[in-house]
Short mmCIF file of N, CA and C in Angstrom, two decimals:
data_model
loop_
_atom_site.label_atom_id
_atom_site.label_comp_id
_atom_site.label_asym_id
_atom_site.label_seq_id
_atom_site.Cartn_x
_atom_site.Cartn_y
_atom_site.Cartn_z
N MET A 1 15.41 28.30 -1.25
CA MET A 1 16.08 27.38 -0.26
C MET A 1 17.08 26.64 -0.07
N THR A 2 17.60 27.04 -0.95
CA THR A 2 18.72 25.99 -1.43
C THR A 2 20.50 26.99 -0.92
N TYR A 3 19.76 28.85 -1.56
CA TYR A 3 20.61 29.90 -1.41
C TYR A 3 20.28 29.65 0.30
N LEU A 4 19.48 29.64 0.87
CA LEU A 4 19.94 29.78 2.44
C LEU A 4 20.23 29.28 3.15
N LEU A 5 20.57 27.72 2.63
CA LEU A 5 21.10 27.15 3.51
C LEU A 5 22.34 26.63 3.34
N ALA A 6 22.69 27.02 1.67
CA ALA A 6 24.40 27.26 1.81
C ALA A 6 24.49 28.65 1.83
N LEU A 7 24.03 29.68 2.75
CA LEU A 7 24.48 30.96 3.02
C LEU A 7 24.23 30.56 4.27
N LEU A 8 23.71 29.98 4.81
CA LEU A 8 24.29 29.23 6.62
C LEU A 8 25.39 28.49 6.84
N ALA A 9 25.56 27.47 5.59
CA ALA A 9 26.76 26.45 5.48
C ALA A 9 28.22 27.00 5.93
N MET A 10 27.52 28.89 5.02
CA MET A 10 29.11 29.94 4.73
C MET A 10 29.45 30.65 5.62
N LEU A 11 28.57 30.61 7.21
CA LEU A 11 28.07 31.53 7.79
C LEU A 11 29.03 30.44 9.13
N LEU A 12 28.45 29.29 9.20
CA LEU A 12 28.07 28.53 10.35
C LEU A 12 30.02 28.33 9.94
N LEU A 13 31.02 28.15 8.88
CA LEU A 13 31.96 28.01 8.41
C LEU A 13 32.93 29.05 8.71
N ALA A 14 32.92 30.04 8.69
CA ALA A 14 33.20 31.56 8.60
C ALA A 14 33.02 31.64 11.09
N LEU A 15 32.02 30.72 11.41
CA LEU A 15 32.31 30.56 13.00
C LEU A 15 32.86 29.58 12.93
N ILE A 16 33.11 29.16 12.26
CA ILE A 16 33.93 28.21 12.88
C ILE A 16 35.53 28.22 12.80
N ALA A 17 35.78 28.89 11.95
CA ALA A 17 37.07 29.36 11.56
C ALA A 17 37.51 30.50 12.49
N PHE A 18 36.50 31.78 12.44
CA PHE A 18 36.56 32.40 13.66
C PHE A 18 37.03 31.60 15.43
N GLY A 19 36.57 30.63 15.55
CA GLY A 19 36.28 30.05 16.83
C GLY A 19 38.09 28.78 16.69
N SER A 20 38.77 28.76 15.65
CA SER A 20 39.73 27.86 16.14
C SER A 20 40.61 29.43 15.84
N PHE A 21 40.72 29.90 15.91
CA PHE A 21 41.84 31.28 15.54
C PHE A 21 41.43 32.71 16.57
N VAL A 22 40.58 32.38 17.37
CA VAL A 22 40.42 32.85 18.44
C VAL A 22 39.41 32.33 19.77
N ASP A 23 40.22 31.70 20.67
CA ASP A 23 40.02 31.21 21.53
C ASP A 23 38.81 31.95 22.45
N VAL A 24 37.11 30.75 22.61
CA VAL A 24 36.72 31.70 22.69
C VAL A 24 35.53 30.17 23.90
N THR A 25 36.60 29.29 23.45
CA THR A 25 36.22 28.08 24.64
C THR A 25 35.38 28.68 26.07
N ASP A 26 36.18 29.71 26.70
CA ASP A 26 35.75 30.34 27.69
C ASP A 26 34.57 30.45 28.46
N ARG A 27 33.92 31.57 26.64
CA ARG A 27 33.53 32.10 27.10
C ARG A 27 31.42 31.20 26.51
N LEU A 28 31.68 29.66 26.24
CA LEU A 28 30.77 28.68 26.01
C LEU A 28 30.15 27.86 26.73
N PRO A 29 29.17 27.70 26.63
CA PRO A 29 28.43 26.51 27.81
C PRO A 29 28.93 25.57 27.67
N ILE A 30 29.59 25.30 26.85
CA ILE A 30 30.11 23.57 26.62
C ILE A 30 31.68 23.33 26.59
N ARG A 31 32.56 22.72 27.28
CA ARG A 31 33.72 23.01 28.24
C ARG A 31 34.71 22.04 26.61
N ASN A 32 32.99 20.73 26.91
CA ASN A 32 34.60 20.23 26.07
C ASN A 32 35.03 19.92 24.81
N ASP A 33 36.48 20.87 24.50
CA ASP A 33 36.93 21.02 22.68
C ASP A 33 36.27 19.86 22.06
N LYS A 34 36.99 19.38 22.70
CA LYS A 34 36.33 17.90 21.09
C LYS A 34 34.76 17.94 21.01
N LEU A 35 33.85 17.50 22.03
CA LEU A 35 32.48 17.93 21.64
C LEU A 35 32.16 19.06 20.87
N LEU A 36 33.08 20.11 20.86
CA LEU A 36 32.56 21.26 20.14
C LEU A 36 33.22 21.16 18.73
N HIS A 37 33.97 20.02 18.48
CA HIS A 37 34.57 20.70 17.61
C HIS A 37 33.70 18.98 16.56
N ALA A 38 32.96 18.03 17.41
CA ALA A 38 31.61 17.61 16.56
C ALA A 38 31.52 17.65 16.27
N MET A 39 30.35 18.80 17.27
CA MET A 39 28.90 20.33 16.74
C MET A 39 29.68 20.54 15.87
N ALA A 40 29.72 20.93 15.93
CA ALA A 40 29.81 22.64 14.54
C ALA A 40 30.83 21.41 13.18
N TYR A 41 31.21 20.84 12.94
CA TYR A 41 31.59 19.87 12.39
C TYR A 41 30.57 19.20 11.60
N GLY A 42 29.27 18.14 12.55
CA GLY A 42 28.46 18.23 12.41
C GLY A 42 27.32 18.16 12.03
N THR A 43 27.13 19.47 12.39
CA THR A 43 26.09 20.62 11.68
C THR A 43 26.86 21.19 10.61
N LEU A 44 28.08 21.77 9.74
CA LEU A 44 27.65 21.75 8.99
C LEU A 44 27.54 21.17 7.53
N SER A 45 28.15 19.32 7.44
CA SER A 45 27.61 18.37 7.57
C SER A 45 26.37 18.54 6.83
N LEU A 46 25.27 18.47 8.64
CA LEU A 46 24.22 18.54 8.01
C LEU A 46 23.45 19.71 6.83
N LEU A 47 24.10 20.49 7.84
CA LEU A 47 23.68 21.86 6.51
C LEU A 47 23.94 21.34 4.77
N LEU A 48 25.62 20.90 4.69
CA LEU A 48 25.82 20.96 3.37
C LEU A 48 25.19 19.86 3.00
N LEU A 49 24.61 18.38 3.42
CA LEU A 49 24.01 17.69 3.17
C LEU A 49 22.95 18.00 2.97
N GLN A 50 22.06 18.70 2.47
CA GLN A 50 20.74 19.34 2.04
C GLN A 50 20.80 19.85 0.80
N VAL A 51 22.60 19.91 0.42
CA VAL A 51 22.78 20.93 -1.06
C VAL A 51 23.09 19.91 -1.67
N LEU A 52 24.55 19.13 -1.32
CA LEU A 52 25.58 18.61 -1.99
C LEU A 52 24.90 17.34 -1.71
N PRO A 53 25.72 15.93 -2.66
CA PRO A 53 25.60 14.80 -2.51
C PRO A 53 26.51 14.81 -1.26
N TRP A 54 26.25 13.66 -0.69
CA TRP A 54 26.59 13.49 0.79
C TRP A 54 28.33 13.24 0.92
N TRP A 55 29.51 13.04 0.21
CA TRP A 55 30.42 12.58 -0.31
C TRP A 55 31.60 13.90 -0.03
N GLN A 56 30.60 15.14 -0.97
CA GLN A 56 31.30 16.71 -1.00
C GLN A 56 30.79 16.97 0.68
N ALA A 57 29.30 16.22 0.89
CA ALA A 57 29.32 17.12 2.21
C ALA A 57 30.28 16.66 3.56
N ALA A 58 30.97 15.70 2.97
CA ALA A 58 31.62 15.52 4.38
C ALA A 58 33.00 15.28 3.81
N LEU A 59 33.84 15.41 2.15
CA LEU A 59 34.74 15.76 2.13
C LEU A 59 35.18 17.60 2.20
N PHE A 60 34.26 18.18 1.75
CA PHE A 60 34.29 19.42 1.80
C PHE A 60 35.48 20.24 3.79
N PRO A 61 34.01 19.63 4.08
CA PRO A 61 34.70 19.94 6.15
C PRO A 61 35.58 19.20 6.79
N MET A 62 35.71 18.56 6.18
CA MET A 62 36.81 17.66 7.27
C MET A 62 37.84 18.41 5.90
N LEU A 63 37.75 18.77 5.13
CA LEU A 63 39.49 19.23 4.86
C LEU A 63 39.63 20.94 4.66
N ALA A 64 38.85 21.86 4.96
CA ALA A 64 38.06 22.41 5.38
C ALA A 64 39.33 23.16 7.25
N GLY A 65 38.89 21.41 8.14
CA GLY A 65 39.47 21.43 9.42
C GLY A 65 40.56 21.36 9.06
N ILE A 66 41.32 20.28 8.22
CA ILE A 66 42.34 19.41 8.09
C ILE A 66 43.30 21.08 8.17
N LEU A 67 42.85 22.02 6.86
CA LEU A 67 43.64 23.97 6.52
C LEU A 67 43.31 23.81 8.03
N ILE A 68 42.20 23.27 8.68
CA ILE A 68 41.59 25.12 9.65
C ILE A 68 43.16 24.47 10.91
N GLU A 69 43.49 23.53 10.94
CA GLU A 69 44.39 22.84 12.00
C GLU A 69 46.00 23.16 11.42
N TRP A 70 46.26 23.30 10.33
CA TRP A 70 47.73 24.01 9.33
C TRP A 70 47.52 25.25 10.15
N LEU A 71 46.85 25.86 9.80
CA LEU A 71 47.31 27.36 9.75
C LEU A 71 47.12 27.52 11.14
N GLN A 72 47.15 27.10 12.57
CA GLN A 72 46.60 27.82 13.38
C GLN A 72 48.44 28.20 13.90
N PRO A 73 48.85 27.21 14.03
CA PRO A 73 50.44 27.35 14.62
C PRO A 73 50.63 29.36 14.18
N ARG A 74 49.88 29.07 12.90
CA ARG A 74 50.94 30.61 12.13
C ARG A 74 49.95 31.60 13.29
N PHE A 75 49.11 31.30 13.19
CA PHE A 75 48.44 32.48 14.36
C PHE A 75 48.02 32.12 15.93
N GLY A 76 49.46 32.09 16.22
CA GLY A 76 50.14 31.69 18.37
C GLY A 76 48.60 30.33 18.75
N ARG A 77 48.14 29.82 17.87
CA ARG A 77 47.62 28.59 18.64
C ARG A 77 48.22 27.38 17.85
N ARG A 78 48.00 25.83 18.63
CA ARG A 78 48.78 24.78 18.41
C ARG A 78 47.73 23.56 17.63
N CYS A 79 48.29 23.18 16.68
CA CYS A 79 47.66 22.29 15.75
C CYS A 79 48.12 21.15 15.90
N CYS A 80 46.59 20.16 16.65
CA CYS A 80 46.11 19.57 17.41
C CYS A 80 45.58 18.20 16.13
N TYR A 81 45.89 16.95 16.39
CA TYR A 81 45.62 16.00 15.58
C TYR A 81 43.89 15.75 15.89
N TRP A 82 44.04 15.77 17.81
CA TRP A 82 42.40 14.69 17.75
C TRP A 82 41.21 15.77 17.46
N ASP A 83 41.45 17.18 17.08
CA ASP A 83 40.55 18.41 17.03
C ASP A 83 40.70 17.96 15.19
N VAL A 84 41.33 16.83 14.82
CA VAL A 84 40.81 16.82 13.04
C VAL A 84 39.76 15.32 13.35
N LEU A 85 40.57 14.67 14.53
CA LEU A 85 39.82 13.05 14.74
C LEU A 85 38.11 13.21 15.35
N ALA A 86 38.33 15.09 15.57
CA ALA A 86 36.62 14.94 16.70
C ALA A 86 36.43 15.74 15.28
N ASN A 87 36.75 16.05 14.37
CA ASN A 87 35.50 16.79 13.75
C ASN A 87 35.49 15.74 12.54
N GLY A 88 36.08 14.74 11.78
CA GLY A 88 35.56 13.49 11.42
C GLY A 88 34.39 12.44 11.50
N VAL A 89 34.33 12.74 13.81
CA VAL A 89 33.53 12.04 14.06
C VAL A 89 32.33 12.43 14.23
N GLY A 90 32.12 13.59 13.88
CA GLY A 90 31.41 14.65 13.52
C GLY A 90 30.16 14.80 12.51
N ILE A 91 31.40 14.41 11.14
CA ILE A 91 31.04 14.50 10.21
C ILE A 91 29.98 13.39 9.57
N LEU A 92 31.15 11.76 10.40
CA LEU A 92 30.66 10.78 10.54
C LEU A 92 28.75 10.60 10.83
N LEU A 93 28.94 11.31 12.14
CA LEU A 93 27.81 10.88 12.70
C LEU A 93 26.83 11.75 11.74
N ALA A 94 26.49 12.52 11.55
CA ALA A 94 26.18 13.68 11.16
C ALA A 94 25.41 12.87 8.73
N CYS A 95 26.27 12.50 8.61
CA CYS A 95 26.63 11.06 7.21
C CYS A 95 25.72 10.16 7.99
N GLY A 96 25.89 9.87 9.05
CA GLY A 96 24.77 8.24 9.58
C GLY A 96 23.48 8.58 9.39
N ILE A 97 23.15 9.66 10.26
CA ILE A 97 22.17 10.48 10.64
C ILE A 97 21.75 11.12 9.57
N ASN A 98 22.34 11.48 8.16
CA ASN A 98 21.14 11.69 7.34
C ASN A 98 20.83 10.43 6.48
N PHE A 99 21.05 9.81 6.74
CA PHE A 99 21.61 8.23 5.77
C PHE A 99 20.34 7.81 6.50
N MET A 100 20.16 7.72 7.46
CA MET A 100 18.85 6.60 8.80
C MET A 100 17.54 7.27 8.20
N VAL A 101 17.33 8.85 7.95
CA VAL A 101 16.65 9.32 7.99
C VAL A 101 16.02 9.39 6.67
N LEU A 102 17.10 9.18 5.55
CA LEU A 102 17.02 9.10 4.26
C LEU A 102 16.07 8.27 3.51
N TYR A 103 16.35 7.57 4.44
CA TYR A 103 15.76 6.01 3.98
C TYR A 103 15.53 5.22 5.22
N GLY A 104 14.48 6.01 6.28
CA GLY A 104 13.46 5.10 7.09
C GLY A 104 14.27 4.70 8.25
N ILE A 105 15.62 4.95 8.77
CA ILE A 105 15.60 3.79 9.37
C ILE A 105 15.62 4.43 10.82
N ALA A 106 15.59 5.60 10.86
CA ALA A 106 15.52 6.44 12.17
C ALA A 106 13.93 6.53 12.99
#
């Protein structure tokens, strides 16, 4: 099960990277770019929280998001610090939800 979750996380990260370098927002049902960022990185963190300690499940997606934003201008896209903030919000929400479920708060 752990390998399956790790594989799903890697697949999701590949989809996030693809969507970050190719403009796909006009083909998605949700047009709000920042909401998409928060949902994608939050989902990635939720997957990683099942196989990694919380700080790694938060740090890895955050660093990946920063790297992707840094690379985007080299591929004809623009770097947006608000996207990094949206990524962080999604990651924090995922960690918070995981914490609440683990400790029976939710």
